[in-house]
PDB file of C-alpha atoms in Angstrom:
ATOM      1  CA  MET A   1       0.044  -0.073   0.006  1.00 53.00           C
ATOM      2  CA  GLN A   2       1.326   3.466  -1.043  1.00 53.00           C
ATOM      3  CA  SER A   3       1.259   6.188   1.542  1.00 62.00           C
ATOM      4  CA  HIS A   4       1.737   8.818  -1.058  1.00 64.00           C
ATOM      5  CA  SER A   5       1.088   9.467  -4.742  1.00 67.00           C
ATOM      6  CA  CYS A   6       4.762   9.285  -5.860  1.00 65.00           C
ATOM      7  CA  ALA A   7       5.306   7.986  -9.399  1.00 62.00           C
ATOM      8  CA  GLY A   8       8.860   6.858  -8.571  1.00 60.00           C
ATOM      9  CA  LEU A   9      11.991   7.335 -10.667  1.00 59.00           C
ATOM     10  CA  ASP A  10      11.393   6.752 -14.371  1.00 58.00           C
ATOM     11  CA  ILE A  11      14.522   7.015 -16.080  1.00 57.00           C
ATOM     12  CA  GLY A  12      13.327   6.979 -19.804  1.00 62.00           C
ATOM     13  CA  LYS A  13      15.261   7.536 -22.984  1.00 64.00           C
ATOM     14  CA  ASP A  14      14.531  11.186 -22.786  1.00 67.00           C
ATOM     15  CA  ASN A  15      16.210  11.722 -19.447  1.00 71.00           C
ATOM     16  CA  VAL A  16      19.134   9.656 -20.489  1.00 73.00           C
ATOM     17  CA  LYS A  17      19.596  11.865 -23.464  1.00 76.00           C
ATOM     18  CA  LYS A  18      19.503  14.940 -21.382  1.00 78.00           C
ATOM     19  CA  HIS A  19      22.007  13.545 -19.027  1.00 81.00           C
ATOM     20  CA  GLU A  20      24.458  12.670 -21.925  1.00 84.00           C
ATOM     21  CA  ALA A  21      24.008  16.052 -23.416  1.00 84.00           C
ATOM     22  CA  ALA A  22      24.771  17.634 -20.072  1.00 84.00           C
ATOM     23  CA  ARG A  23      27.874  15.473 -19.662  1.00 82.00           C
ATOM     24  CA  VAL A  24      29.120  16.570 -23.130  1.00 83.00           C
ATOM     25  CA  LEU A  25      28.648  20.190 -22.474  1.00 82.00           C
ATOM     26  CA  LEU A  26      30.330  19.931 -19.077  1.00 79.00           C
ATOM     27  CA  ALA A  27      33.295  17.908 -20.675  1.00 78.00           C
ATOM     28  CA  GLU A  28      33.683  20.706 -23.533  1.00 77.00           C
ATOM     29  CA  LYS A  29      33.587  23.551 -21.010  1.00 75.00           C
ATOM     30  CA  PHE A  30      35.642  22.285 -17.996  1.00 73.00           C
ATOM     31  CA  LEU A  31      37.403  19.164 -18.812  1.00 65.00           C
ATOM     32  CA  ALA A  32      39.167  20.121 -22.087  1.00 59.00           C
ATOM     33  CA  PRO A  33      42.845  21.077 -21.803  1.00 63.00           C
ATOM     34  CA  GLY A  34      42.488  24.095 -23.884  1.00 59.00           C
ATOM     35  CA  ALA A  35      39.216  25.476 -22.322  1.00 55.00           C
ATOM     36  CA  GLN A  36      39.236  29.051 -21.301  1.00 56.00           C
ATOM     37  CA  MET A  37      38.462  29.735 -17.693  1.00 53.00           C
ATOM     38  CA  SER A  38      35.286  31.934 -16.986  1.00 56.00           C
ATOM     39  CA  HIS A  39      36.777  33.562 -13.904  1.00 55.00           C
ATOM     40  CA  SER A  40      40.048  34.996 -13.021  1.00 56.00           C
ATOM     41  CA  PRO A  41      42.607  32.608 -11.442  1.00 56.00           C
ATOM     42  CA  VAL A  42      43.083  32.632  -7.631  1.00 57.00           C
ATOM     43  CA  VAL A  43      46.232  34.488  -6.665  1.00 58.00           C
ATOM     44  CA  ALA A  44      48.112  32.899  -3.730  1.00 57.00           C
ATOM     45  CA  ARG A  45      48.574  35.326  -0.855  1.00 58.00           C
ATOM     46  CA  GLN A  46      51.996  35.849  -0.068  1.00 60.00           C
ATOM     47  CA  LEU A  47      53.007  35.385   3.538  1.00 55.00           C
ATOM     48  CA  THR A  48      54.754  38.132   5.218  1.00 60.00           C
ATOM     49  CA  LYS A  49      56.396  38.083   8.484  1.00 65.00           C
ATOM     50  CA  LYS A  50      54.668  40.466  10.905  1.00 74.00           C
ATOM     51  CA  SER A  51      56.366  43.330  12.072  1.00 81.00           C
ATOM     52  CA  LEU A  52      56.573  43.996  15.756  1.00 83.00           C
ATOM     53  CA  PRO A  53      54.375  46.882  16.977  1.00 86.00           C
ATOM     54  CA  THR A  54      56.121  50.294  17.757  1.00 88.00           C
ATOM     55  CA  ASP A  55      53.819  51.011  20.614  1.00 90.00           C
ATOM     56  CA  PRO A  56      55.712  50.052  23.799  1.00 91.00           C
ATOM     57  CA  ARG A  57      52.351  48.876  25.361  1.00 94.00           C
ATOM     58  CA  LYS A  58      51.391  46.746  22.585  1.00 93.00           C
ATOM     59  CA  LEU A  59      54.902  45.217  22.431  1.00 92.00           C
ATOM     60  CA  ALA A  60      54.842  44.315  26.185  1.00 94.00           C
ATOM     61  CA  GLN A  61      51.437  42.707  25.705  1.00 94.00           C
ATOM     62  CA  LEU A  62      52.735  40.687  22.635  1.00 92.00           C
ATOM     63  CA  GLN A  63      55.721  39.559  24.758  1.00 92.00           C
ATOM     64  CA  ARG A  64      53.511  38.560  27.638  1.00 94.00           C
ATOM     65  CA  VAL A  65      51.295  36.625  25.366  1.00 93.00           C
ATOM     66  CA  ASN A  66      54.255  34.829  23.706  1.00 91.00           C
ATOM     67  CA  LEU A  67      55.521  33.863  27.124  1.00 90.00           C
ATOM     68  CA  MET A  68      52.169  32.556  28.084  1.00 92.00           C
ATOM     69  CA  LYS A  69      52.230  30.385  25.035  1.00 92.00           C
ATOM     70  CA  LEU A  70      55.857  29.259  25.577  1.00 90.00           C
ATOM     71  CA  ARG A  71      54.922  28.296  29.238  1.00 90.00           C
ATOM     72  CA  HIS A  72      51.748  26.341  28.013  1.00 90.00           C
ATOM     73  CA  LYS A  73      53.571  24.053  25.577  1.00 90.00           C
ATOM     74  CA  ALA A  74      56.378  23.383  27.907  1.00 91.00           C
ATOM     75  CA  VAL A  75      57.090  19.768  29.138  1.00 91.00           C
ATOM     76  CA  PRO A  76      58.856  18.723  32.157  1.00 91.00           C
ATOM     77  CA  GLY A  77      62.538  18.053  31.546  1.00 88.00           C
ATOM     78  CA  ASP A  78      62.971  15.881  34.608  1.00 86.00           C
ATOM     79  CA  PRO A  79      60.957  12.612  34.340  1.00 84.00           C
ATOM     80  CA  LYS A  80      60.323  12.726  38.114  1.00 85.00           C
ATOM     81  CA  ASP A  81      58.139  15.947  37.590  1.00 85.00           C
ATOM     82  CA  ARG A  82      55.843  14.473  34.917  1.00 84.00           C
ATOM     83  CA  ASN A  83      53.004  13.856  37.445  1.00 84.00           C
ATOM     84  CA  SER A  84      53.799  16.485  40.090  1.00 83.00           C
ATOM     85  CA  VAL A  85      52.477  20.055  40.301  1.00 87.00           C
ATOM     86  CA  VAL A  86      55.225  22.611  40.531  1.00 86.00           C
ATOM     87  CA  PRO A  87      54.096  26.422  40.613  1.00 87.00           C
ATOM     88  CA  VAL A  88      55.055  28.356  37.588  1.00 85.00           C
ATOM     89  CA  ASP A  89      57.339  30.709  39.535  1.00 86.00           C
ATOM     90  CA  GLN A  90      59.434  27.859  40.591  1.00 87.00           C
ATOM     91  CA  ARG A  91      60.004  26.694  36.970  1.00 89.00           C
ATOM     92  CA  LEU A  92      62.794  27.548  34.839  1.00 89.00           C
ATOM     93  CA  HIS A  93      61.733  27.397  31.171  1.00 90.00           C
ATOM     94  CA  VAL A  94      64.244  26.622  28.412  1.00 90.00           C
ATOM     95  CA  VAL A  95      64.048  26.214  24.514  1.00 89.00           C
ATOM     96  CA  VAL A  96      66.066  23.390  23.215  1.00 86.00           C
ATOM     97  CA  GLN A  97      66.743  22.644  19.664  1.00 84.00           C
ATOM     98  CA  ALA A  98      67.800  19.085  19.043  1.00 78.00           C
ATOM     99  CA  GLU A  99      69.249  18.048  15.667  1.00 77.00           C
ATOM    100  CA  ILE A 100      69.667  14.398  14.639  1.00 73.00           C
ATOM    101  CA  VAL A 101      71.973  13.441  11.877  1.00 76.00           C
ATOM    102  CA  GLY A 102      69.959  13.323   8.645  1.00 74.00           C
ATOM    103  CA  GLN A 103      66.912  15.247  10.037  1.00 73.00           C
ATOM    104  CA  SER A 104      65.917  18.763  10.515  1.00 76.00           C
ATOM    105  CA  GLY A 105      66.245  20.465  13.941  1.00 76.00           C
ATOM    106  CA  LYS A 106      63.330  20.077  16.331  1.00 82.00           C
ATOM    107  CA  GLU A 107      62.524  22.779  18.869  1.00 85.00           C
ATOM    108  CA  VAL A 108      61.240  21.697  22.332  1.00 87.00           C
ATOM    109  CA  VAL A 109      60.242  23.830  25.181  1.00 90.00           C
ATOM    110  CA  MET A 110      61.067  22.226  28.562  1.00 90.00           C
ATOM    111  CA  TRP A 111      61.023  23.277  32.100  1.00 89.00           C
ATOM    112  CA  PHE A 112      62.894  22.431  35.066  1.00 88.00           C
ATOM    113  CA  ARG A 113      62.692  23.174  38.849  1.00 86.00           C
ATOM    114  CA  LYS A 114      64.859  26.231  39.749  1.00 84.00           C
ATOM    115  CA  VAL A 115      66.526  24.457  42.530  1.00 78.00           C
ATOM    116  CA  MET A 116      67.782  21.660  40.325  1.00 57.00           C
ATOM    117  CA  TRP A 117      71.226  21.251  38.962  1.00 66.00           C
ATOM    118  CA  VAL A 118      71.358  20.396  35.289  1.00 63.00           C
ATOM    119  CA  HIS A 119      74.426  18.851  33.671  1.00 67.00           C
ATOM    120  CA  ILE A 120      74.326  19.236  29.855  1.00 69.00           C
ATOM    121  CA  LYS A 121      76.783  17.601  27.589  1.00 68.00           C
ATOM    122  CA  VAL A 122      77.252  19.630  24.378  1.00 66.00           C
ATOM    123  CA  SER A 123      79.289  18.432  21.559  1.00 66.00           C
ATOM    124  CA  PHE A 124      80.313  20.448  18.387  1.00 63.00           C
ATOM    125  CA  SER A 125      81.473  19.183  15.031  1.00 63.00           C
ATOM    126  CA  ASN A 126      83.093  20.865  12.062  1.00 58.00           C
ATOM    127  CA  THR A 127      80.543  19.162   9.688  1.00 56.00           C
ATOM    128  CA  PRO A 128      77.359  21.027   8.763  1.00 54.00           C
TER     129      PRO A 128
END
């Protein structure tokens, strides 16, 4: 029993011919290698480095925001501090750039307790 009076989808020869004609027209306009564009091409926006503000107040605000971002993405440098809560004023934040041979340098922001002594081994080589 039908609940409405829908005739259903009758795909006859007339509809098939219309679809084929539309496909041919689309192929001519859009898929042909020499087809002209009906709109102007999109120009990629050039990325420019933002200049620092000249206003001292805005510059100070920008520096505070950048410091907050740095502190937010910092990870504990000491594995013992992973699950502990150390107040921000008792943390020393450092930016470390690690270069592995054959890979590009990776920058990591870490924090340590201010009362902790850290021994860092640094090696230099003549090869770039």
